[in-house]
């Protein structure tokens, strides 16, 4: 294999894709592109991945899909297949969001919580990947980890938990 298989998209599950898409448009400022409305919504963060010097690269940021648990599209069967509900409690995929220098973790968590999200944790430092992180669960059960790079010589606030 000369070129690797490439991750191109990640979907979140919801029982109300339109409301879920509105949540992410409000919390992160992403474009909500319904295709079609209420069935599948493509969330477009916009911009490109950054180069090490902070300039924009030629690589566009990943898009995120939101599909309807009652009939996840695409599927060869018109009615889709079971299960037809959002995931319950327990482990499931998590979405990691690199927080822009133009935004704040506090604003994102506050906006998410005002819109029905549950804050899972705040203020944690993971030395292995040199990242400051925080997390919430959206109203549909999807878990989002917010990430900020620690930098070359990170100053970790004293109240942060660490590992």
PDB file of N, CA and C in Angstrom, residues 23 42 45 52-53 60-61 66-67 70 74 79 82 104 107 110 114 118 142 150 152 161:
ATOM      1  N   UNK A  23     -27.247  23.101  17.897  1.00  0.00           N
ATOM      2  CA  UNK A  23     -26.418  23.128  19.098  1.00  0.00           C
ATOM      3  C   UNK A  23     -24.955  23.384  18.727  1.00  0.00           C
ATOM      4  N   UNK A  42     -24.410  18.138   7.835  1.00  0.00           N
ATOM      5  CA  UNK A  42     -22.953  18.224   7.772  1.00  0.00           C
ATOM      6  C   UNK A  42     -22.552  19.510   8.474  1.00  0.00           C
ATOM      7  N   UNK A  45     -16.642  23.213   9.936  1.00  0.00           N
ATOM      8  CA  UNK A  45     -15.907  24.148  10.788  1.00  0.00           C
ATOM      9  C   UNK A  45     -15.308  25.326  10.023  1.00  0.00           C
ATOM     10  N   UNK A  52       2.914  24.625  11.444  1.00  0.00           N
ATOM     11  CA  UNK A  52       3.599  24.895  12.717  1.00  0.00           C
ATOM     12  C   UNK A  52       3.846  26.386  12.987  1.00  0.00           C
ATOM     13  N   UNK A  53       3.983  27.201  11.919  1.00  0.00           N
ATOM     14  CA  UNK A  53       4.223  28.631  12.121  1.00  0.00           C
ATOM     15  C   UNK A  53       2.935  29.429  12.342  1.00  0.00           C
ATOM     16  N   UNK A  60      -7.969  21.375   4.456  1.00  0.00           N
ATOM     17  CA  UNK A  60      -9.206  21.847   5.073  1.00  0.00           C
ATOM     18  C   UNK A  60      -9.496  21.105   6.369  1.00  0.00           C
ATOM     19  N   UNK A  61     -10.132  21.775   7.311  1.00  0.00           N
ATOM     20  CA  UNK A  61     -10.525  21.138   8.567  1.00  0.00           C
ATOM     21  C   UNK A  61     -11.575  20.063   8.300  1.00  0.00           C
ATOM     22  N   UNK A  66     -23.985  14.643  11.380  1.00  0.00           N
ATOM     23  CA  UNK A  66     -24.951  14.312  12.429  1.00  0.00           C
ATOM     24  C   UNK A  66     -26.063  13.538  11.745  1.00  0.00           C
ATOM     25  N   UNK A  67     -26.202  12.274  12.130  1.00  0.00           N
ATOM     26  CA  UNK A  67     -27.224  11.448  11.491  1.00  0.00           C
ATOM     27  C   UNK A  67     -28.346  11.119  12.469  1.00  0.00           C
ATOM     28  N   UNK A  70     -32.829   7.060  14.097  1.00  0.00           N
ATOM     29  CA  UNK A  70     -33.978   6.279  13.628  1.00  0.00           C
ATOM     30  C   UNK A  70     -33.758   5.701  12.235  1.00  0.00           C
ATOM     31  N   UNK A  74     -25.974   7.038   4.880  1.00  0.00           N
ATOM     32  CA  UNK A  74     -26.534   6.192   3.844  1.00  0.00           C
ATOM     33  C   UNK A  74     -26.634   4.740   4.298  1.00  0.00           C
ATOM     34  N   UNK A  79     -35.240   1.745   4.991  1.00  0.00           N
ATOM     35  CA  UNK A  79     -35.591   1.977   6.396  1.00  0.00           C
ATOM     36  C   UNK A  79     -34.396   1.882   7.327  1.00  0.00           C
ATOM     37  N   UNK A  82     -31.539  -1.630  12.677  1.00  0.00           N
ATOM     38  CA  UNK A  82     -31.449  -1.436  14.132  1.00  0.00           C
ATOM     39  C   UNK A  82     -29.982  -1.224  14.511  1.00  0.00           C
ATOM     40  N   UNK A 104     -12.458  30.664  23.741  1.00  0.00           N
ATOM     41  CA  UNK A 104     -12.063  30.239  25.084  1.00  0.00           C
ATOM     42  C   UNK A 104     -12.841  28.991  25.489  1.00  0.00           C
ATOM     43  N   UNK A 107     -16.004  29.935  27.471  1.00  0.00           N
ATOM     44  CA  UNK A 107     -17.168  30.309  26.676  1.00  0.00           C
ATOM     45  C   UNK A 107     -17.837  29.086  26.079  1.00  0.00           C
ATOM     46  N   UNK A 110     -19.609  27.079  28.866  1.00  0.00           N
ATOM     47  CA  UNK A 110     -20.794  27.813  29.321  1.00  0.00           C
ATOM     48  C   UNK A 110     -21.920  27.743  28.293  1.00  0.00           C
ATOM     49  N   UNK A 114     -25.513  25.850  28.819  1.00  0.00           N
ATOM     50  CA  UNK A 114     -26.768  26.602  28.674  1.00  0.00           C
ATOM     51  C   UNK A 114     -27.713  25.924  27.693  1.00  0.00           C
ATOM     52  N   UNK A 118     -23.976  18.403  29.596  1.00  0.00           N
ATOM     53  CA  UNK A 118     -23.489  18.088  30.938  1.00  0.00           C
ATOM     54  C   UNK A 118     -21.969  18.206  30.924  1.00  0.00           C
ATOM     55  N   UNK A 142     -23.426  12.402  23.077  1.00  0.00           N
ATOM     56  CA  UNK A 142     -22.105  12.425  22.448  1.00  0.00           C
ATOM     57  C   UNK A 142     -21.117  13.149  23.353  1.00  0.00           C
ATOM     58  N   UNK A 150      -0.386  22.517  25.275  1.00  0.00           N
ATOM     59  CA  UNK A 150       0.320  23.053  26.431  1.00  0.00           C
ATOM     60  C   UNK A 150       1.461  23.987  26.069  1.00  0.00           C
ATOM     61  N   UNK A 152       5.600  24.704  24.595  1.00  0.00           N
ATOM     62  CA  UNK A 152       6.938  24.172  24.851  1.00  0.00           C
ATOM     63  C   UNK A 152       7.251  24.022  26.340  1.00  0.00           C
ATOM     64  N   UNK A 161      -6.070  19.160  37.568  1.00  0.00           N
ATOM     65  CA  UNK A 161      -5.669  17.780  37.839  1.00  0.00           C
ATOM     66  C   UNK A 161      -4.643  17.414  36.770  1.00  0.00           C
TER      67      UNK A 161
END
